[in-house]
mmCIF file of C-alpha atoms in Angstrom:
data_model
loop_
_atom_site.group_PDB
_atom_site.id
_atom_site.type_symbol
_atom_site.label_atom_id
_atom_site.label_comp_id
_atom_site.label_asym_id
_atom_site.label_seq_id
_atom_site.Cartn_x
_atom_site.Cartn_y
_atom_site.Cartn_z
ATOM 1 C CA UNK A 1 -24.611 -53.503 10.401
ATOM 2 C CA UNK A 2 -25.253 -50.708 8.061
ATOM 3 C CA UNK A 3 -25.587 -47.657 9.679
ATOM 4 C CA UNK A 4 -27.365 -44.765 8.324
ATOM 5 C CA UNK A 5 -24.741 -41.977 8.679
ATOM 6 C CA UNK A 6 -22.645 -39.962 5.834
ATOM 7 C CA UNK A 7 -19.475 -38.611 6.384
ATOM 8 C CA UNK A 8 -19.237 -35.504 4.836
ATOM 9 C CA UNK A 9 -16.580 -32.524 4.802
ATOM 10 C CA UNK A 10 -17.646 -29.758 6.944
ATOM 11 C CA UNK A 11 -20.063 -27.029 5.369
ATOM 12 C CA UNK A 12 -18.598 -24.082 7.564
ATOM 13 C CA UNK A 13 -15.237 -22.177 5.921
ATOM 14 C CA UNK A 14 -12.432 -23.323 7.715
ATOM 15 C CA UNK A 15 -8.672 -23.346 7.099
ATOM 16 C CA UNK A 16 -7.254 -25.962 5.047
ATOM 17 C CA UNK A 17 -11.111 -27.947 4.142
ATOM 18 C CA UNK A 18 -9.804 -28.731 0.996
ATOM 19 C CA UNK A 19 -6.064 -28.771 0.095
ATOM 20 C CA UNK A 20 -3.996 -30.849 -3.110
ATOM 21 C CA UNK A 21 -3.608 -33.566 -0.685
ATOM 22 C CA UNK A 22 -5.701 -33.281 2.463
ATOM 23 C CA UNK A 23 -8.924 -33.034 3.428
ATOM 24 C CA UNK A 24 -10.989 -32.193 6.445
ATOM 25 C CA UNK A 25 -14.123 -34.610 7.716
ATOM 26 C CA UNK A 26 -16.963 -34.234 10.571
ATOM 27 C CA UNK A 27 -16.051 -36.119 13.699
ATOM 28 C CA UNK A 28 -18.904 -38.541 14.071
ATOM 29 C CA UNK A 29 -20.556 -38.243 17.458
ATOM 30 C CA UNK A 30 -23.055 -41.172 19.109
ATOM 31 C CA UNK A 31 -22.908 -42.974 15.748
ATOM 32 C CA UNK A 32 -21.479 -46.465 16.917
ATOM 33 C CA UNK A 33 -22.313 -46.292 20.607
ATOM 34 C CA UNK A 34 -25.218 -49.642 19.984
ATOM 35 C CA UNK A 35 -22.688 -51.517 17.775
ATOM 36 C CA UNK A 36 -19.220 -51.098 19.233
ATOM 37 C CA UNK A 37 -17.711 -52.310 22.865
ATOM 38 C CA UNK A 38 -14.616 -50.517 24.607
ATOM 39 C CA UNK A 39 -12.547 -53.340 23.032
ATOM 40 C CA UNK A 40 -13.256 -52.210 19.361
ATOM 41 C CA UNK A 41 -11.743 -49.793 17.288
ATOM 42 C CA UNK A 42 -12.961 -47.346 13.977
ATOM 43 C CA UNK A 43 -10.920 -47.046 10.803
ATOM 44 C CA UNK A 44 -11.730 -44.619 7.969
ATOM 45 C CA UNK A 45 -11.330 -46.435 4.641
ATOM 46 C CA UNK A 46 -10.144 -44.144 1.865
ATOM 47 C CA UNK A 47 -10.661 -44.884 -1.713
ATOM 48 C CA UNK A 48 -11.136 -43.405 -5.140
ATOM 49 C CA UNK A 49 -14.520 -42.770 -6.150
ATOM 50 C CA UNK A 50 -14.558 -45.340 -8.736
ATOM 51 C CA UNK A 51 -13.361 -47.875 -6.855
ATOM 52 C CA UNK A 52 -15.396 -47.584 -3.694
ATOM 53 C CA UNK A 53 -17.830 -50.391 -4.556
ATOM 54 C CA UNK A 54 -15.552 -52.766 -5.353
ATOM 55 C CA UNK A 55 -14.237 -52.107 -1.492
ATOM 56 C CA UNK A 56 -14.072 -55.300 0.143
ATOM 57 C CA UNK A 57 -13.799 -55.196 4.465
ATOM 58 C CA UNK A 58 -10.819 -57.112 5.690
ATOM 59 C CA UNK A 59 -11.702 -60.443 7.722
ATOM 60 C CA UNK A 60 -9.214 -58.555 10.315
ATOM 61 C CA UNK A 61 -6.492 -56.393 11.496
ATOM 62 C CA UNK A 62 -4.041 -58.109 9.221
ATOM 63 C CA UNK A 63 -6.000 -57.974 6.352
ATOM 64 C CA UNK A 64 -5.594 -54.285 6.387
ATOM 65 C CA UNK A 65 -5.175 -52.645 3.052
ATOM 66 C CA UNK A 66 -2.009 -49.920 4.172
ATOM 67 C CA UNK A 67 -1.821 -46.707 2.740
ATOM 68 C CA UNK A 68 1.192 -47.410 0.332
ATOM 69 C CA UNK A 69 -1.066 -49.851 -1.575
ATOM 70 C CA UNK A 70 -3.058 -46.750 -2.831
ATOM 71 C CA UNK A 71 -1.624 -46.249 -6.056
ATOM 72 C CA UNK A 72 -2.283 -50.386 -6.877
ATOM 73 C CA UNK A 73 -5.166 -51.217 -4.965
ATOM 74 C CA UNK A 74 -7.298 -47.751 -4.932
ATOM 75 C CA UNK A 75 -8.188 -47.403 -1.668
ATOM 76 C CA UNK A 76 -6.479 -48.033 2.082
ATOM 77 C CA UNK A 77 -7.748 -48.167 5.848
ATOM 78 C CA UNK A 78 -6.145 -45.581 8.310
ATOM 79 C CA UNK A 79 -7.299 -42.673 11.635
ATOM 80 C CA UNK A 80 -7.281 -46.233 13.889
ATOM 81 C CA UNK A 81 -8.704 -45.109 16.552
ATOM 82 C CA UNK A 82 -10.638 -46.765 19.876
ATOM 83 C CA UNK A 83 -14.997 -46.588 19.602
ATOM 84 C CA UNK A 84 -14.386 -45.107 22.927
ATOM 85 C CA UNK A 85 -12.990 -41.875 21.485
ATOM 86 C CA UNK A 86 -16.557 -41.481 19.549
ATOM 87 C CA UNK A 87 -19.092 -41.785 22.093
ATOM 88 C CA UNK A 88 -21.529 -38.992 23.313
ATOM 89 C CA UNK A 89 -19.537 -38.520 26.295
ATOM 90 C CA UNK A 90 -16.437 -38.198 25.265
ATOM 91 C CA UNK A 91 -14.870 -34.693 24.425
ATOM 92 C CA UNK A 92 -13.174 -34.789 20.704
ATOM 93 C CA UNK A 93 -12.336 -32.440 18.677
ATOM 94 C CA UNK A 94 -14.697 -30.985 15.304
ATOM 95 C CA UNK A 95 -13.249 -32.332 12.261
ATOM 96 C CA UNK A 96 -10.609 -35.066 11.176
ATOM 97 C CA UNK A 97 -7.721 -34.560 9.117
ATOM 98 C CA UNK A 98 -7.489 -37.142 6.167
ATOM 99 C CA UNK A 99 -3.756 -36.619 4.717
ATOM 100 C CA UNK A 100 -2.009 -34.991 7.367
ATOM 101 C CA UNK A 101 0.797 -37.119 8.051
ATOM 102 C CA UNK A 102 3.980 -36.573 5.749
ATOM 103 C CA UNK A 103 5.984 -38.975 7.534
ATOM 104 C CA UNK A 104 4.225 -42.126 6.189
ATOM 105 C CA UNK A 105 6.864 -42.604 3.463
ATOM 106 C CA UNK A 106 9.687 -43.432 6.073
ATOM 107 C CA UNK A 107 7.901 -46.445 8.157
ATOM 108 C CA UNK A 108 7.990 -48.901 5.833
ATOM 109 C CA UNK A 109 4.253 -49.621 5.279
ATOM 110 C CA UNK A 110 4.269 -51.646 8.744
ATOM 111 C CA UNK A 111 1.509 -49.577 9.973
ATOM 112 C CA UNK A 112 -1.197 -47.473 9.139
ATOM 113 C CA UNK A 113 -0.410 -44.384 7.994
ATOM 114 C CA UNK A 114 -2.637 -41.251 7.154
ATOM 115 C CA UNK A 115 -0.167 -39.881 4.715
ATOM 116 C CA UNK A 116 -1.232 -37.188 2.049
ATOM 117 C CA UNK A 117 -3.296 -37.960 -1.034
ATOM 118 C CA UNK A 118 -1.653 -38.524 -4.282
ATOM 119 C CA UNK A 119 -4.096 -37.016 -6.589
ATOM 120 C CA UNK A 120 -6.988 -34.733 -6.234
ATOM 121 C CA UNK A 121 -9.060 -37.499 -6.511
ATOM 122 C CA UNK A 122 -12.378 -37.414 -6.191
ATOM 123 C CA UNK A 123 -12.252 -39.749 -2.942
ATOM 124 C CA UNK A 124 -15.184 -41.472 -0.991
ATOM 125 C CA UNK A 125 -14.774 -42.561 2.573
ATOM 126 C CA UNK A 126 -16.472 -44.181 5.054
ATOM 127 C CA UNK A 127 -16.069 -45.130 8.820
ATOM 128 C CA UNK A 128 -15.731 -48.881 9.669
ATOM 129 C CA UNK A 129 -15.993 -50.503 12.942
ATOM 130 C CA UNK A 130 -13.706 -53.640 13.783
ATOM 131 C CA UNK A 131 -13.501 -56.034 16.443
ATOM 132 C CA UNK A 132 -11.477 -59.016 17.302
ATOM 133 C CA UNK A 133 -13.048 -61.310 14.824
ATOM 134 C CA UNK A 134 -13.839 -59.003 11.981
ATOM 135 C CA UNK A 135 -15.919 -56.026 10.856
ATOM 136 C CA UNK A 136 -18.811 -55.065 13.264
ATOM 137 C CA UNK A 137 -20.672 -52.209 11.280
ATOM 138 C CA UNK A 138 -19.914 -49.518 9.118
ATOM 139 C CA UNK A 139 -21.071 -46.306 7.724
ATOM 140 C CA UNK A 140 -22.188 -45.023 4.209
ATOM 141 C CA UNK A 141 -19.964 -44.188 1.595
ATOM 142 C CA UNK A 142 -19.626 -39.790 1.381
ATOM 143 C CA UNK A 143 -20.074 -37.655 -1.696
ATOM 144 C CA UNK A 144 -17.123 -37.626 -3.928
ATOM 145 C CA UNK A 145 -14.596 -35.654 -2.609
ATOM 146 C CA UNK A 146 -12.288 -33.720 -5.004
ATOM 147 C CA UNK A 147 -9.314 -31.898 -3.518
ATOM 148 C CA UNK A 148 -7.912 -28.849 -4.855
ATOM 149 C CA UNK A 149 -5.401 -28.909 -8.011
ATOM 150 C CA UNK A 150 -2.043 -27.298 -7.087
ATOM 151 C CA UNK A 151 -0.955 -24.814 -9.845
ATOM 152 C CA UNK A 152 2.427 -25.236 -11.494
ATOM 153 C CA UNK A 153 4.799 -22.719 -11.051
ATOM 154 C CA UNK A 154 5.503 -22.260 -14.984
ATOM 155 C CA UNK A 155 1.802 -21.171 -14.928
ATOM 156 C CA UNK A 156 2.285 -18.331 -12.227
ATOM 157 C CA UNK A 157 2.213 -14.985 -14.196
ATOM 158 C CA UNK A 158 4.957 -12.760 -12.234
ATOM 159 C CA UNK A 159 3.539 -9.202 -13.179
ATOM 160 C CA UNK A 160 -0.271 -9.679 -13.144
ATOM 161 C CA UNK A 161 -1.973 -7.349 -15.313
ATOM 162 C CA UNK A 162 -5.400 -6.787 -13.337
ATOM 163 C CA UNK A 163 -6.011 -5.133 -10.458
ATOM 164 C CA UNK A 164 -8.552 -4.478 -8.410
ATOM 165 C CA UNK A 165 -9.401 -0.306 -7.392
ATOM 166 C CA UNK A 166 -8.615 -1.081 -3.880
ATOM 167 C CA UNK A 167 -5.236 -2.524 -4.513
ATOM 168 C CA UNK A 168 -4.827 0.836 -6.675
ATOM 169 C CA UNK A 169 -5.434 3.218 -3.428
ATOM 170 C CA UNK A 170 -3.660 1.012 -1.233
ATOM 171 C CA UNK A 171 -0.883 1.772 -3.165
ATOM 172 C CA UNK A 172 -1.116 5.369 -3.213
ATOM 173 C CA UNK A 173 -1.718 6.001 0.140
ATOM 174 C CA UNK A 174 1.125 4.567 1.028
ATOM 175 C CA UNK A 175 2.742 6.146 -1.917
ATOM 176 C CA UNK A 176 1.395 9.499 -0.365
ATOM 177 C CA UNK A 177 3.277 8.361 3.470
ATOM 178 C CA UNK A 178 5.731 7.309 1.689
ATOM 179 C CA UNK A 179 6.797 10.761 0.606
ATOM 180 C CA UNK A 180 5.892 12.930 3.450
ATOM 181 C CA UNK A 181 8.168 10.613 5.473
ATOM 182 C CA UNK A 182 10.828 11.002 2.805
ATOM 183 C CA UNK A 183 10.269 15.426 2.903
ATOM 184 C CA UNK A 184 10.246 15.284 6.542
ATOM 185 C CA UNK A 185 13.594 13.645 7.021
ATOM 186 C CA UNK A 186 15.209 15.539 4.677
ATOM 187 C CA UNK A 187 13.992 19.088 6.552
ATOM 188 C CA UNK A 188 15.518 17.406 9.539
ATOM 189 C CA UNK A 189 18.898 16.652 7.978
ATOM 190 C CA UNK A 190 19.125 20.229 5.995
ATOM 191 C CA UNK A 191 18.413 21.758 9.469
ATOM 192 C CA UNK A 192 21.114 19.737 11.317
ATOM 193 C CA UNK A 193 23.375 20.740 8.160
ATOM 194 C CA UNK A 194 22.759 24.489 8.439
ATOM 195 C CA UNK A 195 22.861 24.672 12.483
ATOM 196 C CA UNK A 196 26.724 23.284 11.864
ATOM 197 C CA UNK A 197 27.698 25.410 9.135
ATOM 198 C CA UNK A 198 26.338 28.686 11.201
ATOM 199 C CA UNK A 199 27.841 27.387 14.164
ATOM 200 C CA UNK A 200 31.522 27.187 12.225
ATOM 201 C CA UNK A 201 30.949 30.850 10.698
ATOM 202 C CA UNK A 202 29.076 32.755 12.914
ATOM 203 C CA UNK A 203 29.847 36.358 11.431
ATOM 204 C CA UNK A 204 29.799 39.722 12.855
ATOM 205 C CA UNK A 205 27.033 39.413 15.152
ATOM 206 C CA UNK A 206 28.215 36.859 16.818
ATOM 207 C CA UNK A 207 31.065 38.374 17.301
ATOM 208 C CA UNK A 208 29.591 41.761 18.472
ATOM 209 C CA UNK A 209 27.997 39.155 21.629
ATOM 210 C CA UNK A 210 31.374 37.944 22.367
ATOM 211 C CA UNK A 211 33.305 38.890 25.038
ATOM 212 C CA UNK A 212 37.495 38.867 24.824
ATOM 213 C CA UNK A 213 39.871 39.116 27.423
ATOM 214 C CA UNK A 214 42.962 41.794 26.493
ATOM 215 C CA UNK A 215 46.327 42.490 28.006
ATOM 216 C CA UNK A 216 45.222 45.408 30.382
ATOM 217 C CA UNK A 217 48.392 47.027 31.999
ATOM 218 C CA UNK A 218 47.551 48.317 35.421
ATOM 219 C CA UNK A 219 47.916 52.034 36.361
ATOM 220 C CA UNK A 220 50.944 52.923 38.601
ATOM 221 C CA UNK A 221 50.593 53.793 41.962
ATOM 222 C CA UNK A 222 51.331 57.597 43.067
ATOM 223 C CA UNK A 223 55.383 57.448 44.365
ATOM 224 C CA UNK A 224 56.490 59.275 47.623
ATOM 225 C CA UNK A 225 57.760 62.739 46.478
ATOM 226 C CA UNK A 226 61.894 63.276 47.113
ATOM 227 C CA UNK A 227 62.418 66.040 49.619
ATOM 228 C CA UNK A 228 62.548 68.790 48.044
ATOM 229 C CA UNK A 229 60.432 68.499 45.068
ATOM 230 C CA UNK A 230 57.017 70.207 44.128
ATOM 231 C CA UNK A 231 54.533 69.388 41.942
ATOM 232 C CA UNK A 232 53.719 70.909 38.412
ATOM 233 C CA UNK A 233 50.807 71.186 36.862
ATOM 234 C CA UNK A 234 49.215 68.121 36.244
ATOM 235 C CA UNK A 235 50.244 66.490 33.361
ATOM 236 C CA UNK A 236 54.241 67.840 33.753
ATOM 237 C CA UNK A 237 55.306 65.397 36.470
ATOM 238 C CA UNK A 238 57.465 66.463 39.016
ATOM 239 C CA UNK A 239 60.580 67.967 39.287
ATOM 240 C CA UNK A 240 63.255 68.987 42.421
ATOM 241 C CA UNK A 241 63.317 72.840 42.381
ATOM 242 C CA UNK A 242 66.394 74.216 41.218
ATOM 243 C CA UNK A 243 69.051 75.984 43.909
ATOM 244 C CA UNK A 244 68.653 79.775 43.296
ATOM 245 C CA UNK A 245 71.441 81.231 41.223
ATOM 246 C CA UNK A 246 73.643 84.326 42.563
ATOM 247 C CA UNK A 247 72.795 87.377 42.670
ATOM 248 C CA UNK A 248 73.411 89.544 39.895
ATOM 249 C CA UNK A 249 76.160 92.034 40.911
ATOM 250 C CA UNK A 250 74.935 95.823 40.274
#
């Protein structure tokens, strides 16, 4: 059965729609609910644009066309997945990655694989619904789908010569920060610097506030006076009086 749906890539911007070797699809919802049982599964077959018409459906499983045969045979089957997994009921996600899978190189070709697009094409693909004794129905072929050219590296100009205005007062602004961040560390560094030199020299007024101990010799204490002895003036001391001398004889 031919049914009337188109795959398509999404319309919405998304991450990663279009890449050099993937691509993103629309999950079909309710498309194969009348023509598939719980038993069956739907493949996506990939192949180049040119070489979609000449696509013939494998009799069965075995007949597969793997995704190593690409390069020779222009198209492969792969995303095998249960008809369950598309009905209306059945919570899936939005979109379907075609080309995700780097690991395809190291099994062999034993399975399907959904391994990353050689070229950037353009591709058309198309769901296809298989049972145990062959295909069941199938969808339209989709638009050509050309992926994204990767740039080589030799092309990559290192110092760009256009730029926009708003890259140009980006750059000043944080020029600007830039150098009041630089001023205002180096006030706090010149401040630290001069707090320890004026601690290490303080000068005369610091040393007017500072107080010094000094060898202070106590005053003596007033002695007993000797019997005898009266006191001079102050200043002179004291002294014992001296015995009277004789008389002078007349």
């Amino acid at each position: 059965a031919l049914l009337p749906y188109v795959p398509r890539v999404p319309p919405a911007a998304l991450p990663g729609k279009l890449t050099a070797t993937t691509f993103a699809l629309e999950r079909p919802c309710c498309i194969f609910n009348r023509h598939a049982n719980a038993s069956d599964t739907v493949w996506l077959v990939v192949a180049f644009a040119n070489a979609s018409s000449a696509f013939k459906n494998p009799p069965s499983r075995a007949d597969v066309p793997p995704y190593e045969r690409l390069p020779t045979a222009h198209s492969y089957m792969t995303l095998e997945t249960a008809a369950a997994a598309y009905a209306c009921s059945a919570p899936s996600l939005a979109v379907l990655r075609v080309g995700g899978d780097t690991a395809c190189g190291d099994r062999g070709g034993r399975d399907p694989c959904n391994g990353p697009l050689p070229s950037p094409g353009p591709y058309r693909v198309k769901f296809l619904v298989m049972g145990c004794h062959g295909p069941k129905a199938e969808t339209r072929w989709s638009d050509p789908i050309l992926l994204r050219r990767a740039s080589s590296p030799s092309t990559i100009n290192p110092a760009p010569t256009h730029r926009s205005s708003h890259m140009f007062v980006i750059a000043s602004i944080l020029a600007s920060l830039g150098a009041v961040l630089a001023a205002a560390v180096l006030c706090a560094v010149g401040a630290e610097v001069w707090g320890s030199l004026c601690r290490r020299d303080p000068g005369t007024d610091a040393f007017a506030h500072r107080s010094y101990r000094t060898h202070h010799i106590p005053p003596a204490l007033p002695q007993p006076l000797p019997p005898g002895c009266r006191c001079s003036p102050p200043g002179l001391g004291c002294f014992a009086p001296r015995p009277p001398g004789p008389c002078p004889s007349k």
